[in-house]
Amino acid sequence: MMEESPFPEAPCTTEVSNEGYFSTEQGTARVRPVFERKIPAGDDRERLVCGTCGFIVYDNPRIIVGAVCTWEDRVLLARRAIEPRRGYWTVPAGFMELRETTEEGAAREVREETGARVRIVDLLALYNLTHISQVHLIYRAEMMDPHHAPGQESLETALVAWSDIPWDDLAYPTVSWALRDHAQRIGLSNFAPAGRPNGSP
Amino acid sequence: MMEESPFPEAPCTTEVSNEGYFSTEQGTARVRPVFERKIPAGDDRERLVCGTCGFIVYDNPRIIVGAVCTWEDRVLLARRAIEPRRGYWTVPAGFMELRETTEEGAAREVREETGARVRIVDLLALYNLTHISQVHLIYRAEMMDPHHAPGQESLETALVAWSDIPWDDLAYPTVSWALRDHAQRIGLSNFAPAGRPNGSP
């Protein structure tokens, strides 16, 4: 913002706290901010802006971290116990959390959903899903031992040979992309991460 | 969440709208949700949860997209016109926006901050900055022509030879990392993205 503030005598200051967004009116009472959707000065797209004090709420894409995990020539799959796509198979993956690295997030999701302990090897793929504003970072990982067991979000887990992958029962297209991208890179290292396949839906 | 909802007779439903978070009480009036910080059932960390209806607010890391842009053997730098680090030099980069790809976001930031039109080549680096919960995705890009001019967020822009990079006046450590990672990969292609240097602060 290069321009002078259009809120010179704002009676409130909007902040983020444990209680969500709130406004402090004349430095005392907490009130609900009066948000309107507008383009802030110096910006080029609409944001939620407090009409009184000018506080801007930014909404940005979210990161999904996950891994294609292997033990010998098998890959680790989990059958979802939660919606959406309950009952369908996936590679372990989920929302990245604050204060962790992408690698730590991927290993955490593996542990939570499959009970497996893994060593993250390298970045297999970066998939942009613009329709839901998600960036998927999928790693390759080696299991430290063949142990796996369903976590709270999984009905069952399995170490599956390539010929046994349940292609018709995968939860999402990204799961299929990740498995195929993995298969094409076995034995390779130091490669650019795969992207979303051309022409994919 | 595998457990039964602990809010069986919740009188409100919290939702996200243009006005921010709000609750609909008995399906009609809009009221402020009553958030408390607690660990939701089936989760393992604290979230903002509406104490009445159980709505959970997730806060996740944000993505910075940017690019090391080249014309012949020079790199494109911009001197920041805004805080933080006003007056210091950077490669163009900024927060990824909703509904764009990481490549589109990087090219947009370049255009906004330096006026340059670029072709994104490949992913140079992925830096995890856990202390501020940011993931930086820095691309390599080729300028389509040597034109550049400061945008609203830049005081000036420059195409700089390696020997003229103002190392002592760079805005952030990540700028230095990206420039060095770029220099080490000139002439290479199909490589794994660089990560945060070992032992970096």
XYZ file of C-alpha atoms in Angstrom:
402
model
C 0.000 0.000 0.000
C 1.641 3.207 -1.132
C -1.366 5.467 -0.585
C -2.356 7.262 2.554
C -4.768 5.315 4.731
C -8.418 5.886 3.811
C -9.302 5.237 7.467
C -7.772 8.284 9.217
C -10.142 8.337 12.162
C -10.963 4.658 12.470
C -12.639 4.012 15.831
C -11.554 0.347 15.868
C -8.498 -1.820 15.315
C -9.117 -5.318 14.004
C -6.759 -8.066 15.157
C -6.455 -11.819 15.111
C -6.531 -13.594 18.448
C -7.386 -16.961 19.930
C -10.999 -15.948 19.514
C -10.691 -15.299 15.788
C -10.952 -11.823 14.305
C -12.146 -9.122 16.635
C -12.121 -5.362 16.755
C -11.200 -3.176 19.691
C -13.379 -0.093 19.710
C -11.697 2.975 21.236
C -9.123 0.620 22.715
C -11.579 -1.169 25.002
C -14.650 -3.201 24.086
C -14.295 -6.186 21.767
C -16.766 -6.065 18.896
C -17.263 -7.971 15.682
C -15.327 -6.403 12.774
C -17.444 -5.013 9.949
C -15.933 -6.764 6.958
C -16.647 -5.771 3.373
C -15.275 -7.299 0.200
C -13.207 -4.667 -1.658
C -9.894 -4.086 -3.411
C -7.452 -2.518 -0.909
C -5.390 0.456 -2.111
C -2.268 -0.764 -3.880
C -3.752 -4.224 -4.395
C -5.418 -5.685 -7.486
C -7.967 -8.135 -6.090
C -10.801 -8.218 -3.622
C -10.100 -9.013 0.028
C -12.109 -8.986 3.203
C -11.417 -5.521 4.629
C -12.721 -4.099 7.913
C -14.782 -1.136 6.785
C -13.891 0.771 9.918
C -10.173 0.271 10.502
C -8.943 -1.185 7.211
C -7.668 -4.514 8.575
C -7.183 -6.920 5.624
C -7.873 -10.676 5.831
C -5.694 -12.640 3.390
C -6.795 -16.073 2.211
C -4.076 -18.143 0.524
C -3.678 -21.614 -0.997
C -3.029 -24.524 1.342
C -0.343 -27.191 1.157
C -1.043 -30.924 1.195
C 2.001 -33.029 2.142
C 2.225 -36.772 1.622
C 4.440 -39.617 0.489
C 4.659 -42.665 -1.701
C 6.256 -45.055 0.787
C 7.949 -48.283 -0.221
C 9.148 -51.499 1.386
C 11.107 -53.575 -1.125
C 8.962 -53.455 -4.282
C 5.659 -52.652 -2.574
C 3.910 -49.353 -1.899
C 2.001 -48.403 1.245
C -1.705 -47.598 0.814
C -4.405 -46.688 3.326
C -8.177 -47.055 3.010
C -9.928 -43.915 4.175
C -12.062 -44.102 7.309
C -13.334 -40.543 6.925
C -15.227 -38.499 4.386
C -14.737 -37.447 1.686
C -14.104 -40.667 -0.216
C -14.519 -42.956 2.782
C -13.625 -46.535 1.852
C -11.330 -45.585 -1.026
C -7.559 -46.094 -1.134
C -4.936 -43.376 -0.938
C -1.281 -42.699 -0.268
C -0.915 -41.054 3.156
C -1.268 -37.258 2.818
C -2.912 -34.317 4.522
C -2.775 -30.631 5.385
C 0.635 -29.273 6.335
C 0.690 -27.834 9.870
C 2.289 -24.667 11.246
C 5.950 -24.803 12.339
C 6.877 -28.024 10.549
C 8.890 -28.554 7.353
C 7.267 -30.121 4.310
C 9.334 -33.274 4.920
C 8.302 -33.423 8.599
C 4.682 -32.929 7.550
C 4.828 -35.765 5.029
C 6.411 -38.136 7.579
C 3.804 -37.100 10.192
C 0.907 -37.836 7.849
C 2.417 -41.245 7.049
C 2.756 -42.012 10.764
C -0.754 -40.803 11.630
C -2.556 -42.643 8.847
C -0.528 -45.850 8.525
C 1.605 -46.195 11.678
C 4.704 -46.551 9.483
C 8.058 -44.941 10.270
C 9.765 -43.652 7.146
C 12.842 -41.861 5.862
C 11.925 -39.119 3.390
C 14.062 -39.557 0.253
C 13.174 -36.762 -2.173
C 10.386 -34.699 -3.710
C 8.438 -36.809 -6.193
C 5.830 -34.323 -7.372
C 4.299 -30.873 -7.056
C 0.656 -30.854 -8.194
C -1.278 -27.594 -8.488
C -5.026 -28.018 -7.914
C -6.219 -24.510 -8.717
C -9.955 -25.298 -8.469
C -9.542 -25.955 -4.744
C -6.457 -23.711 -4.261
C -4.245 -26.538 -3.042
C -0.575 -27.317 -3.721
C 0.286 -30.987 -3.207
C 3.890 -31.813 -2.318
C 4.344 -35.583 -2.555
C 7.624 -37.134 -1.421
C 9.233 -40.521 -1.954
C 9.896 -42.302 1.328
C 11.453 -45.576 2.423
C 9.875 -47.509 5.278
C 12.328 -48.254 8.097
C 10.662 -51.615 8.691
C 7.603 -53.360 7.197
C 5.313 -52.463 10.104
C 2.070 -50.654 9.294
C -1.323 -50.426 10.994
C -4.361 -48.216 10.434
C -4.521 -44.940 12.357
C -7.723 -43.167 13.329
C -8.334 -41.925 9.784
C -7.792 -45.311 8.085
C -9.938 -48.459 7.898
C -6.979 -50.586 6.835
C -3.455 -50.294 5.464
C -1.621 -52.507 2.988
C 1.748 -52.998 1.302
C 0.711 -53.539 -2.305
C 2.578 -54.819 -5.346
C 2.222 -52.712 -8.514
C 0.030 -55.394 -10.117
C -2.354 -55.274 -7.150
C -2.970 -51.520 -6.984
C -6.760 -50.978 -6.830
C -6.862 -48.381 -9.638
C -10.646 -48.271 -9.684
C -10.862 -47.697 -5.947
C -8.363 -44.862 -5.501
C -9.695 -41.866 -3.590
C -8.444 -39.084 -5.893
C -6.791 -38.535 -9.293
C -3.703 -37.215 -7.434
C -3.211 -40.687 -5.888
C -3.110 -42.217 -9.345
C -0.727 -39.500 -10.594
C 1.627 -40.000 -7.647
C 1.736 -43.787 -8.057
C 2.430 -43.547 -11.808
C 5.026 -40.788 -11.314
C 6.683 -42.955 -8.679
C 6.772 -46.008 -10.947
C 8.415 -43.990 -13.738
C 11.214 -42.814 -11.428
C 12.287 -46.037 -9.722
C 16.099 -46.091 -9.634
C 16.398 -42.413 -10.556
C 17.561 -39.629 -8.297
C 18.095 -35.857 -8.483
C 15.145 -35.251 -10.830
C 12.741 -32.320 -11.139
C 9.450 -32.983 -9.343
C 6.662 -34.237 -11.572
C 3.795 -31.873 -12.290
C 0.139 -32.344 -12.979
C -0.275 -34.513 -16.099
C -1.161 -32.603 -19.259
C -4.845 -32.658 -20.006
C -5.769 -34.064 -16.613
C -9.176 -33.066 -15.263
C -12.837 -37.368 13.816
C -14.063 -40.850 14.574
C -15.992 -39.960 17.708
C -19.565 -38.916 17.958
C -20.054 -35.151 17.897
C -19.823 -33.572 21.346
C -22.251 -30.887 20.122
C -25.468 -32.903 19.602
C -27.871 -30.042 20.166
C -25.720 -27.123 18.998
C -27.947 -24.082 18.536
C -25.603 -22.534 15.965
C -23.671 -23.421 12.814
C -20.467 -21.530 12.178
C -19.553 -20.826 8.562
C -17.110 -18.760 6.552
C -18.543 -16.040 4.358
C -17.572 -12.743 2.784
C -17.987 -11.257 6.234
C -15.556 -13.638 7.895
C -16.624 -16.292 10.357
C -20.189 -16.070 11.555
C -22.696 -18.301 13.273
C -26.290 -18.833 12.320
C -28.370 -19.277 15.436
C -31.392 -21.534 14.967
C -30.960 -21.055 11.230
C -31.686 -17.315 11.284
C -29.803 -14.515 13.031
C -26.090 -14.040 12.391
C -24.047 -13.881 15.564
C -20.373 -13.913 16.441
C -19.052 -17.476 16.984
C -17.790 -18.286 20.458
C -14.309 -19.610 19.740
C -12.177 -21.428 22.268
C -8.703 -22.903 21.825
C -8.881 -26.694 22.316
C -7.833 -30.006 20.799
C -10.719 -31.310 18.689
C -11.649 -34.989 19.061
C -9.469 -37.131 16.809
C -6.882 -34.357 16.463
C -3.607 -33.915 18.307
C -3.148 -30.121 18.459
C -5.047 -27.061 19.566
C -7.361 -25.291 17.095
C -9.887 -22.505 17.319
C -13.165 -24.345 17.856
C -16.648 -22.830 18.147
C -17.716 -23.833 21.637
C -21.331 -24.050 20.551
C -21.373 -25.869 17.200
C -17.857 -27.347 16.956
C -16.756 -25.493 13.799
C -12.933 -25.733 13.532
C -10.721 -22.942 12.154
C -7.549 -24.327 10.573
C -4.435 -22.148 10.259
C -1.826 -23.513 7.844
C 1.561 -22.486 6.421
C 1.604 -20.015 3.533
C 3.400 -20.263 0.214
C 5.779 -17.627 -1.118
C 6.338 -17.859 -4.893
C 9.118 -16.067 -6.722
C 11.776 -16.380 -9.404
C 15.411 -15.833 -10.215
C 14.990 -14.188 -13.641
C 17.803 -13.907 -16.145
C 18.604 -11.974 -19.325
C 21.810 -13.260 -20.860
C 24.201 -13.542 -17.890
C 22.452 -11.063 -15.625
C 19.845 -11.539 -12.899
C 16.866 -9.305 -12.195
C 16.736 -7.639 -8.775
C 14.270 -5.182 -7.237
C 14.841 -2.753 -4.376
C 11.961 -2.894 -1.916
C 9.700 0.160 -1.596
C 7.735 -1.316 1.311
C 8.423 -2.580 4.788
C 9.801 -4.869 5.999
C 13.330 -4.321 4.654
C 12.507 -1.211 2.634
C 15.504 -0.135 0.541
C 17.055 -3.627 0.380
C 17.388 -5.771 -2.748
C 15.439 -8.932 -3.485
C 14.428 -11.317 -6.227
C 10.736 -10.795 -7.038
C 8.575 -12.968 -4.751
C 5.402 -12.775 -2.707
C 2.377 -14.592 -1.313
C 0.717 -17.093 -3.640
C -2.909 -16.214 -4.374
C -6.024 -18.402 -4.571
C -6.837 -20.093 -7.893
C -3.409 -19.704 -9.506
C -0.650 -22.261 -10.045
C 2.717 -21.841 -8.365
C 4.229 -20.988 -11.772
C 1.516 -18.415 -12.496
C 2.056 -16.908 -9.066
C 5.823 -16.613 -9.577
C 5.344 -14.940 -13.004
C 2.721 -12.591 -11.508
C 5.040 -11.496 -8.702
C 7.807 -10.843 -11.255
C 5.444 -8.757 -13.369
C 4.063 -6.806 -10.398
C 7.407 -5.963 -8.827
C 9.671 -5.542 -11.864
C 7.444 -5.112 -14.935
C 9.285 -7.987 -16.621
C 7.594 -10.664 -18.724
C 9.126 -14.079 -18.146
C 8.922 -17.723 -19.123
C 9.081 -19.998 -16.078
C 11.734 -22.676 -16.698
C 11.841 -24.951 -13.656
C 11.751 -25.160 -9.862
C 15.062 -23.929 -8.449
C 14.407 -24.309 -4.723
C 11.999 -25.185 -1.934
C 12.918 -23.456 1.330
C 11.101 -24.274 4.566
C 10.986 -21.350 6.999
C 9.396 -23.035 9.995
C 9.774 -20.080 12.382
C 7.310 -18.097 10.256
C 5.447 -21.130 8.806
C 6.281 -20.274 5.191
C 7.230 -22.497 2.262
C 9.184 -20.636 -0.439
C 8.951 -22.005 -3.987
C 11.541 -20.209 -6.116
C 11.597 -20.830 -9.867
C 14.152 -20.135 -12.575
C 12.743 -17.868 -15.296
C 13.977 -16.395 -18.557
C 13.034 -12.824 -19.420
C 11.299 -12.535 -22.790
C 13.012 -9.188 -23.434
C 15.338 -6.987 -21.349
C 12.567 -4.600 -20.270
C 12.091 -3.994 -16.561
C 10.714 -1.115 -14.504
C 9.770 -0.761 -10.826
C 6.201 -1.575 -9.853
C 4.380 -0.122 -6.855
C 6.325 -2.229 -4.366
C 9.788 -1.447 -5.800
C 11.993 1.661 -5.644
C 14.107 0.496 -8.581
C 14.916 -2.611 -10.600
C 18.196 -3.715 -12.148
C 19.746 -6.423 -14.319
C 22.870 -7.271 -12.368
C 26.024 -9.220 -13.250
C 27.122 -11.820 -10.672
C 30.098 -9.663 -9.681
C 27.783 -6.718 -8.949
C 25.263 -8.453 -6.673
C 24.871 -6.295 -3.539
C 25.385 -9.160 -1.062
C 25.417 -6.841 1.951
C 22.184 -5.150 0.915
C 19.981 -8.179 0.229
C 16.621 -8.126 1.990
C 16.589 -11.705 3.318
C 18.818 -14.780 3.664
C 16.499 -16.566 1.211
C 17.515 -14.090 -1.516
C 21.147 -14.988 -0.993
C 20.333 -18.715 -0.977
C 18.332 -18.434 -4.221
C 21.071 -16.504 -6.018
C 23.790 -18.968 -4.955
C 21.596 -21.987 -5.766
C 20.909 -20.456 -9.178
C 24.617 -19.877 -9.876
C 25.447 -23.493 -9.020
C 22.862 -24.789 -11.506
C 23.579 -22.733 -14.624
C 23.494 -25.082 -17.606
C 21.835 -27.878 -15.636
C 18.281 -29.120 -16.048
C 16.016 -31.762 -14.487
C 17.490 -31.431 -10.991
C 15.917 -31.774 -7.558
C 15.007 -28.388 -6.064
C 17.589 -26.997 -3.664
C 16.652 -26.892 0.004
C 17.564 -24.656 2.884
C 21.358 -24.690 3.321
C 22.599 -26.846 6.205
C 23.297 -24.857 9.315
C 21.578 -21.743 7.993
C 20.030 -19.473 10.620
